[in-house]
Amino acid sequence: MVNSKGYIGEIFASNREIRNDWTNGSEGNEDFEWDSDDEATTGDVVPSSESLACPPGEGCETGPSRSAMVCHFMGMGFSEDMIMKAIKENGEENSEAILEALLTYMSIGTSPSEYDSIPRDLSVLSNKDEAHDNPYDRVASVDEELFEDFPAEDRKLLILVEMGFPTNDASAAIARCGPNASILELADSIHAAQLANKLDDNLGVSTVSSLVEDERQSNCPRGAESRFAEVTRSKRRCTSTEDEDSVISFSKPMVGFSLPNQRMYMVPRKISEAAIGPPYFYYENVALAPKGVWETMSRFLYDIKPEFVDSKYFCAAVRKRGYIHNLPIHNRFPVLPIPPRTIHEVFPATKKWWPSWDLRKQFNCLLTCISSSRLTERIRRELVQYDDPPPLQVRQFVLNECRRWNLIWVGQHKVAPLEPDELEILLGYPRNHTRGGGMSRTERYRSLGNSFQVDTVAYHLSTLKNLFPDGLKVLSLFSGIGGAEVALHRLGVHMKVVVSVEISKVNRDILRSWWQETGQSGMLIQFVDVQELNPHKMEHLVNRFGGFDLVIGGSPCNNLTGSNRYTRIGLEGIHSSLFFDYWRILDLVKCLMGRTS
DNA sequence: TCTAAGATGATGTCCCAT
DNA sequence: ATGGGACATCATCTTAGA
């Protein structure tokens, strides 16, 4: 199915193959500029200027003088000068060596001019003190020169404290190991001391310290009580005769392995042989699921511990989610432009009406339903009775409802729920992504409330960009409105193939129309139900495309979320049990790819 | 038959006072 | 340690009206 302009596209629905109408222009796309490259030539596709993650004002014009390689790295935030230098030294073929060189330039940062060219948004830089392969020295510290004025010993103490170690433990370790000890040695020393203390504390007690358990399970050095690093704790009941269950809890704050532009030590993680790709996979669901759910999902997904991240660090709305994945976690970078992280910055017009006593800076989690008009009217009626500020009781009532329903101030005494297009902005989708195409207003709210926060997911997926310069073959389960696809596109990652599964017709239509509008030259294949993907069909798909590079999806949270008052019954629920289809299909792909490779 | 509005808590976590 | 209050949460069900 190749149209006259070289576009390849197919749609399968259920077991019936649906011919894609747009390939012959029947949906009024005559004025659309199709990419003239066919699939075979899209490996070195130059991403569109929209898709490239270029800093604002440093638009990445893909002119004749600037190669795709340069644009590619500029998209990561490196300056053109640095990139040219790196290419000159390493040759244009070896993108990995170029990236290494660019990171090295940054870590050296010898001249002011070089400092000027440090990417503002690169998340992970290397510590100047330590060798690059030291896991503890992966520190994102654009302003680490803050420590430069201190003597070496004090600097190490500060770094250790910054890592989250107690000051006493840090200085004791320096005393033990001597002033010449590396950060890694010091961290290990603290870790060992803490371990010993915990063992002492727990002698004769029925619980063993989580630290011990971490040590046993991961068999890798840990950043102990890091305030920043994601740490999952396991507890074990020694008295239990049956299978001891472990408990996963989130770190505070919920930042995952790393955040863009934060000083943060990367915790080394070790994943089991069975978990290692290909394919890479990425699974998402609500962080605040009933107890035991994440433990179960983790167990099925090859014992990888979830990375819990709150999207409030990426946009102006809270969104606490857990992600189980086997992606590399070093050298992540965010998509640009970096979205605003406060309500006033995202919606400046509301500032005029925002009362001083409403101190919200960010929205709560964007849900699938909105408040009733009766509530906003009741709030207005309450407020008009009083001067500003109203009595405490009224303030409390209004603030509670504003927080509960994410209301914004749109006039004197007037609050309103967020509009669908405002949700699109907050979640990182193109404007009008869910508009039209048969979507009702209610359906827009539902689909957006159920979707990925694109900036968050893109940050995690960013490491794939260098691994797959020719593009990715993606299996996208529970695609929804295409959060994964939008994230990859915004990263400038080419999608050679996307096999997408989505039960909702309007959502499938949205993804398909976005696929067209953004001029994707890859192939989109859509299925309706994950349960259609039986071993036979999966074998066919894997053989046809030579496997998948990424299996991505977030299964329904309906039976897990706290918003559900009726059927919050965990993974047994009719919707959330679809997690097991995610696992089944992923495992199938792994088996098939293992067999064919 | 469809859409939208309106009414409907429980389960956790965190914090602070005791 | 512990108890109580504050707070947040990718939703579902019933009903009214077009």
Short mmCIF file of C-alpha atoms (C1' of nucleotides) in Angstrom, two decimals, chain A residues 286 321 364-365 368 450 557 563, chain C residues 6-13:
data_model
loop_
_atom_site.label_atom_id
_atom_site.label_comp_id
_atom_site.label_asym_id
_atom_site.label_seq_id
_atom_site.Cartn_x
_atom_site.Cartn_y
_atom_site.Cartn_z
CA VAL A 286 -0.85 5.26 38.37
CA ARG A 321 2.89 7.75 37.83
CA ASN A 364 -3.59 18.65 40.84
CA CYS A 365 -3.81 15.55 38.70
CA THR A 368 -11.20 12.47 33.16
CA ASN A 450 -6.21 8.93 30.54
CA CYS A 557 -5.94 2.24 35.62
CA SER A 563 -10.86 8.28 41.88
"C1'" DA C 6 -5.54 17.49 55.95
"C1'" DC C 7 -5.11 16.23 51.53
"C1'" DA C 8 -5.11 13.86 46.83
"C1'" DT C 9 -6.88 10.56 43.47
"C1'" DC C 10 -5.62 8.47 34.54
"C1'" DA C 11 -13.75 7.23 37.92
"C1'" DT C 12 -18.64 5.28 37.97
"C1'" DC C 13 -23.49 5.39 38.22
#
